[in-house]
């Protein structure tokens, strides 16, 4: 993967970036995504934000090697602190992190006035999708697109959300499985939840053998409930 050819995962993210968007790619790593978008004339301006010195320097090196300094600004900053008002950002991408961390970045962005609610959010959590969807619902972001794909034996999910003027509500099942993904029920979606069912089944089996305690009983009920939901959906 490089700025000329994205991974399948990042290409899927790029497909949801509207033409002529002003992008903030948070946790940009090598800045492959914004560089590809600029080089392919999809966008003309991007901020590549990194909180770690090594990836920050890698992103700067790539942008300079492609002579894209006029279109891509690389900033060393924590999360959405990389954005300034002058950037006029209308799309935020956060990829390759856990859902809890993405949720924290978004919450800090709201608290510090960096997230205005006018931006399209394109999020690719590795885990913790439930927590992230719940945050989006609580802040009135409607999920307008979802995608699930497999690359190099790993399954990735993408969530695209925009602020809605109406109250956004998702059921517990929709928060777990994804309101759009559970309707589409793709092959990869079924594969993911079949695997999850096997893993949860093993945990359930061990819990049934364990000493009875309030904690174990609560965990037993939690896993039984999710297994029932998996059976209902797939």
Short mmCIF file of C-alpha atoms in Angstrom, two decimals:
data_model
loop_
_atom_site.label_atom_id
_atom_site.label_comp_id
_atom_site.label_asym_id
_atom_site.label_seq_id
_atom_site.Cartn_x
_atom_site.Cartn_y
_atom_site.Cartn_z
CA UNK A 1 0.00 0.00 0.00
CA UNK A 2 1.13 3.55 -0.77
CA UNK A 3 -0.19 6.88 -2.03
CA UNK A 4 -0.62 5.38 -5.51
CA UNK A 5 -2.56 2.29 -4.45
CA UNK A 6 -4.52 2.13 -1.22
CA UNK A 7 -5.35 -0.99 0.75
CA UNK A 8 -8.83 -2.35 0.14
CA UNK A 9 -9.86 -0.99 3.55
CA UNK A 10 -8.66 2.56 2.89
CA UNK A 11 -10.00 2.50 -0.66
CA UNK A 12 -13.44 1.74 0.77
CA UNK A 13 -13.06 4.72 3.12
CA UNK A 14 -11.95 6.94 0.21
CA UNK A 15 -15.10 6.01 -1.71
CA UNK A 16 -17.22 7.79 0.94
CA UNK A 17 -15.26 11.06 0.75
CA UNK A 18 -17.32 13.48 -1.36
CA UNK A 19 -15.67 15.21 -4.31
CA UNK A 20 -14.07 18.56 -3.41
CA UNK A 21 -14.33 17.84 0.33
CA UNK A 22 -12.00 19.52 2.83
CA UNK A 23 -10.71 16.55 4.77
CA UNK A 24 -9.22 15.99 8.20
CA UNK A 25 -7.62 12.54 8.43
CA UNK A 26 -6.99 11.89 12.12
CA UNK A 27 -4.36 9.29 12.92
CA UNK A 28 -3.18 9.64 9.35
CA UNK A 29 -0.03 7.52 9.78
CA UNK A 30 1.79 7.85 6.43
CA UNK A 31 -0.90 10.22 5.03
CA UNK A 32 -1.66 7.68 2.30
CA UNK A 33 -5.39 8.43 2.29
CA UNK A 34 -5.24 12.24 1.86
CA UNK A 35 -2.34 11.91 -0.59
CA UNK A 36 -4.26 9.45 -2.77
CA UNK A 37 -7.36 11.66 -2.71
CA UNK A 38 -5.37 14.74 -3.76
CA UNK A 39 -3.32 12.93 -6.39
CA UNK A 40 -6.52 11.55 -7.91
CA UNK A 41 -8.11 15.02 -7.88
CA UNK A 42 -10.90 13.95 -5.54
CA UNK A 43 -10.10 16.73 -3.05
CA UNK A 44 -7.85 19.78 -3.05
CA UNK A 45 -7.22 20.26 0.68
CA UNK A 46 -6.56 18.02 3.66
CA UNK A 47 -5.17 18.05 7.17
CA UNK A 48 -3.23 14.94 8.19
CA UNK A 49 -3.20 14.77 11.99
CA UNK A 50 -0.88 12.57 14.04
CA UNK A 51 -0.27 12.47 17.78
CA UNK A 52 2.87 10.28 17.56
CA UNK A 53 6.17 11.75 16.37
CA UNK A 54 7.21 8.79 14.15
CA UNK A 55 4.04 8.62 12.02
CA UNK A 56 3.93 12.45 11.94
CA UNK A 57 7.40 12.54 10.38
CA UNK A 58 6.45 9.73 7.97
CA UNK A 59 3.41 11.71 6.85
CA UNK A 60 5.48 14.88 6.36
CA UNK A 61 8.05 12.94 4.33
CA UNK A 62 5.40 11.47 2.05
CA UNK A 63 3.66 14.81 1.48
CA UNK A 64 6.99 16.47 0.66
CA UNK A 65 8.09 13.64 -1.64
CA UNK A 66 4.82 14.03 -3.61
CA UNK A 67 5.18 17.83 -3.57
CA UNK A 68 1.73 18.19 -1.97
CA UNK A 69 2.62 20.72 0.75
CA UNK A 70 0.19 23.26 -0.74
CA UNK A 71 -2.74 20.84 -0.51
CA UNK A 72 -1.96 18.73 2.58
CA UNK A 73 -1.03 20.20 5.95
CA UNK A 74 0.55 17.71 8.37
CA UNK A 75 0.11 18.56 12.05
CA UNK A 76 1.37 16.98 15.25
CA UNK A 77 -1.66 17.17 17.53
CA UNK A 78 -3.97 15.11 19.74
CA UNK A 79 -7.06 14.05 17.79
CA UNK A 80 -9.22 16.84 16.41
CA UNK A 81 -6.91 19.46 17.92
CA UNK A 82 -5.19 19.16 14.53
CA UNK A 83 -8.06 21.18 13.01
CA UNK A 84 -8.26 24.98 12.94
CA UNK A 85 -11.31 27.08 11.99
CA UNK A 86 -9.47 28.31 8.90
CA UNK A 87 -9.29 24.75 7.54
CA UNK A 88 -13.10 24.76 6.99
CA UNK A 89 -13.14 20.97 7.35
CA UNK A 90 -16.35 19.21 6.23
CA UNK A 91 -15.22 15.56 6.30
CA UNK A 92 -13.40 13.75 9.11
CA UNK A 93 -11.87 10.30 8.65
CA UNK A 94 -10.62 8.26 11.62
CA UNK A 95 -9.40 4.79 10.67
CA UNK A 96 -7.62 1.83 12.19
CA UNK A 97 -8.36 2.48 15.87
CA UNK A 98 -10.61 0.93 18.46
CA UNK A 99 -14.15 2.22 18.70
CA UNK A 100 -13.58 3.44 22.26
CA UNK A 101 -10.62 5.57 21.17
CA UNK A 102 -12.53 6.98 18.17
CA UNK A 103 -15.41 7.79 20.53
CA UNK A 104 -12.99 9.58 22.87
CA UNK A 105 -11.51 11.60 19.99
CA UNK A 106 -14.99 12.65 18.84
CA UNK A 107 -16.12 13.52 22.39
CA UNK A 108 -13.01 15.64 22.98
CA UNK A 109 -13.65 17.29 19.63
CA UNK A 110 -17.17 18.24 20.72
CA UNK A 111 -16.02 19.47 24.15
CA UNK A 112 -13.26 21.63 22.67
CA UNK A 113 -15.34 23.02 19.83
CA UNK A 114 -13.38 21.25 17.10
CA UNK A 115 -16.34 19.20 15.89
CA UNK A 116 -19.10 21.49 14.66
CA UNK A 117 -21.70 18.90 13.67
CA UNK A 118 -21.54 19.92 10.01
CA UNK A 119 -18.89 17.35 9.12
CA UNK A 120 -19.42 13.95 7.57
CA UNK A 121 -17.75 11.34 9.80
CA UNK A 122 -16.16 8.34 8.08
CA UNK A 123 -15.03 5.95 10.79
CA UNK A 124 -13.26 2.62 10.59
CA UNK A 125 -13.13 1.03 14.06
CA UNK A 126 -11.18 -2.20 14.48
CA UNK A 127 -13.25 -3.17 17.53
CA UNK A 128 -15.83 -1.51 19.79
CA UNK A 129 -18.40 -0.67 17.11
CA UNK A 130 -21.24 -0.85 19.65
CA UNK A 131 -19.76 1.89 21.81
CA UNK A 132 -19.10 4.07 18.77
CA UNK A 133 -22.61 3.67 17.34
CA UNK A 134 -24.05 4.50 20.76
CA UNK A 135 -22.04 7.74 20.89
CA UNK A 136 -23.23 8.68 17.40
CA UNK A 137 -26.85 8.08 18.42
CA UNK A 138 -26.48 10.05 21.65
CA UNK A 139 -25.11 13.00 19.67
CA UNK A 140 -27.78 12.78 16.99
CA UNK A 141 -25.59 11.46 14.20
CA UNK A 142 -27.46 9.28 11.73
CA UNK A 143 -25.59 6.38 10.14
CA UNK A 144 -26.06 6.94 6.41
CA UNK A 145 -23.82 4.10 5.19
CA UNK A 146 -22.04 1.04 6.53
CA UNK A 147 -19.70 -1.43 4.93
CA UNK A 148 -17.98 -4.59 6.08
CA UNK A 149 -15.08 -6.17 4.22
CA UNK A 150 -12.33 -8.73 4.63
CA UNK A 151 -8.70 -8.08 3.79
CA UNK A 152 -5.67 -10.21 4.69
CA UNK A 153 -7.83 -12.49 6.85
CA UNK A 154 -9.08 -9.54 8.93
CA UNK A 155 -12.60 -8.13 8.93
CA UNK A 156 -13.07 -4.36 8.89
CA UNK A 157 -16.19 -2.25 9.31
CA UNK A 158 -16.81 1.28 8.07
CA UNK A 159 -19.42 3.63 9.55
CA UNK A 160 -20.43 6.85 7.76
CA UNK A 161 -22.51 9.30 9.78
CA UNK A 162 -23.92 12.82 9.51
CA UNK A 163 -25.65 15.02 12.06
CA UNK A 164 -29.45 14.93 11.82
CA UNK A 165 -31.93 17.59 12.90
CA UNK A 166 -34.35 14.86 13.98
CA UNK A 167 -33.87 12.65 17.02
CA UNK A 168 -31.77 9.62 16.12
CA UNK A 169 -32.69 6.33 17.78
CA UNK A 170 -31.32 2.84 17.25
CA UNK A 171 -32.43 -0.36 18.93
CA UNK A 172 -29.97 -2.40 20.99
CA UNK A 173 -29.77 -4.89 18.12
CA UNK A 174 -28.98 -2.12 15.62
CA UNK A 175 -26.24 -0.78 17.90
CA UNK A 176 -24.66 -4.22 18.12
CA UNK A 177 -24.88 -5.31 14.49
CA UNK A 178 -25.22 -2.03 12.61
CA UNK A 179 -28.59 -0.76 11.32
CA UNK A 180 -27.60 -1.10 7.66
CA UNK A 181 -25.30 -4.12 7.92
CA UNK A 182 -27.95 -6.23 9.65
CA UNK A 183 -30.36 -5.51 6.80
CA UNK A 184 -27.86 -6.34 4.05
CA UNK A 185 -26.47 -9.47 5.77
CA UNK A 186 -23.48 -9.80 3.47
CA UNK A 187 -21.29 -12.90 3.34
CA UNK A 188 -18.57 -11.15 5.37
CA UNK A 189 -21.13 -9.96 7.93
CA UNK A 190 -22.36 -13.52 8.43
CA UNK A 191 -18.79 -14.80 8.64
CA UNK A 192 -17.94 -12.27 11.35
CA UNK A 193 -20.93 -13.14 13.52
CA UNK A 194 -20.58 -16.88 12.97
CA UNK A 195 -17.04 -16.56 14.32
CA UNK A 196 -18.29 -14.42 17.20
CA UNK A 197 -20.93 -17.05 17.97
CA UNK A 198 -18.27 -19.77 18.23
CA UNK A 199 -16.09 -17.62 20.50
CA UNK A 200 -18.99 -16.66 22.76
CA UNK A 201 -20.09 -20.29 22.87
CA UNK A 202 -16.67 -21.31 24.24
CA UNK A 203 -16.87 -18.64 26.93
CA UNK A 204 -20.38 -19.73 27.84
CA UNK A 205 -19.25 -23.34 28.19
CA UNK A 206 -16.44 -22.33 30.57
CA UNK A 207 -18.75 -20.10 32.61
CA UNK A 208 -21.17 -22.97 33.13
CA UNK A 209 -18.33 -24.98 34.63
CA UNK A 210 -17.16 -22.13 36.86
CA UNK A 211 -18.13 -21.55 40.47
CA UNK A 212 -21.49 -19.84 40.85
CA UNK A 213 -21.20 -16.14 41.68
CA UNK A 214 -23.21 -12.99 41.03
CA UNK A 215 -20.56 -11.83 38.56
CA UNK A 216 -20.56 -15.14 36.66
CA UNK A 217 -24.36 -15.26 36.54
CA UNK A 218 -24.47 -11.74 35.10
CA UNK A 219 -21.85 -12.66 32.50
CA UNK A 220 -23.75 -15.85 31.70
CA UNK A 221 -26.93 -13.88 31.01
CA UNK A 222 -25.05 -11.31 28.92
CA UNK A 223 -23.49 -13.96 26.67
CA UNK A 224 -26.72 -15.94 26.40
CA UNK A 225 -28.52 -12.77 25.31
CA UNK A 226 -25.94 -11.93 22.62
CA UNK A 227 -25.99 -15.51 21.31
CA UNK A 228 -29.78 -15.30 20.97
CA UNK A 229 -29.43 -11.99 19.11
CA UNK A 230 -26.82 -13.46 16.76
CA UNK A 231 -29.18 -16.36 15.95
CA UNK A 232 -31.98 -13.89 15.26
CA UNK A 233 -29.90 -11.77 12.89
CA UNK A 234 -27.92 -14.34 10.90
#
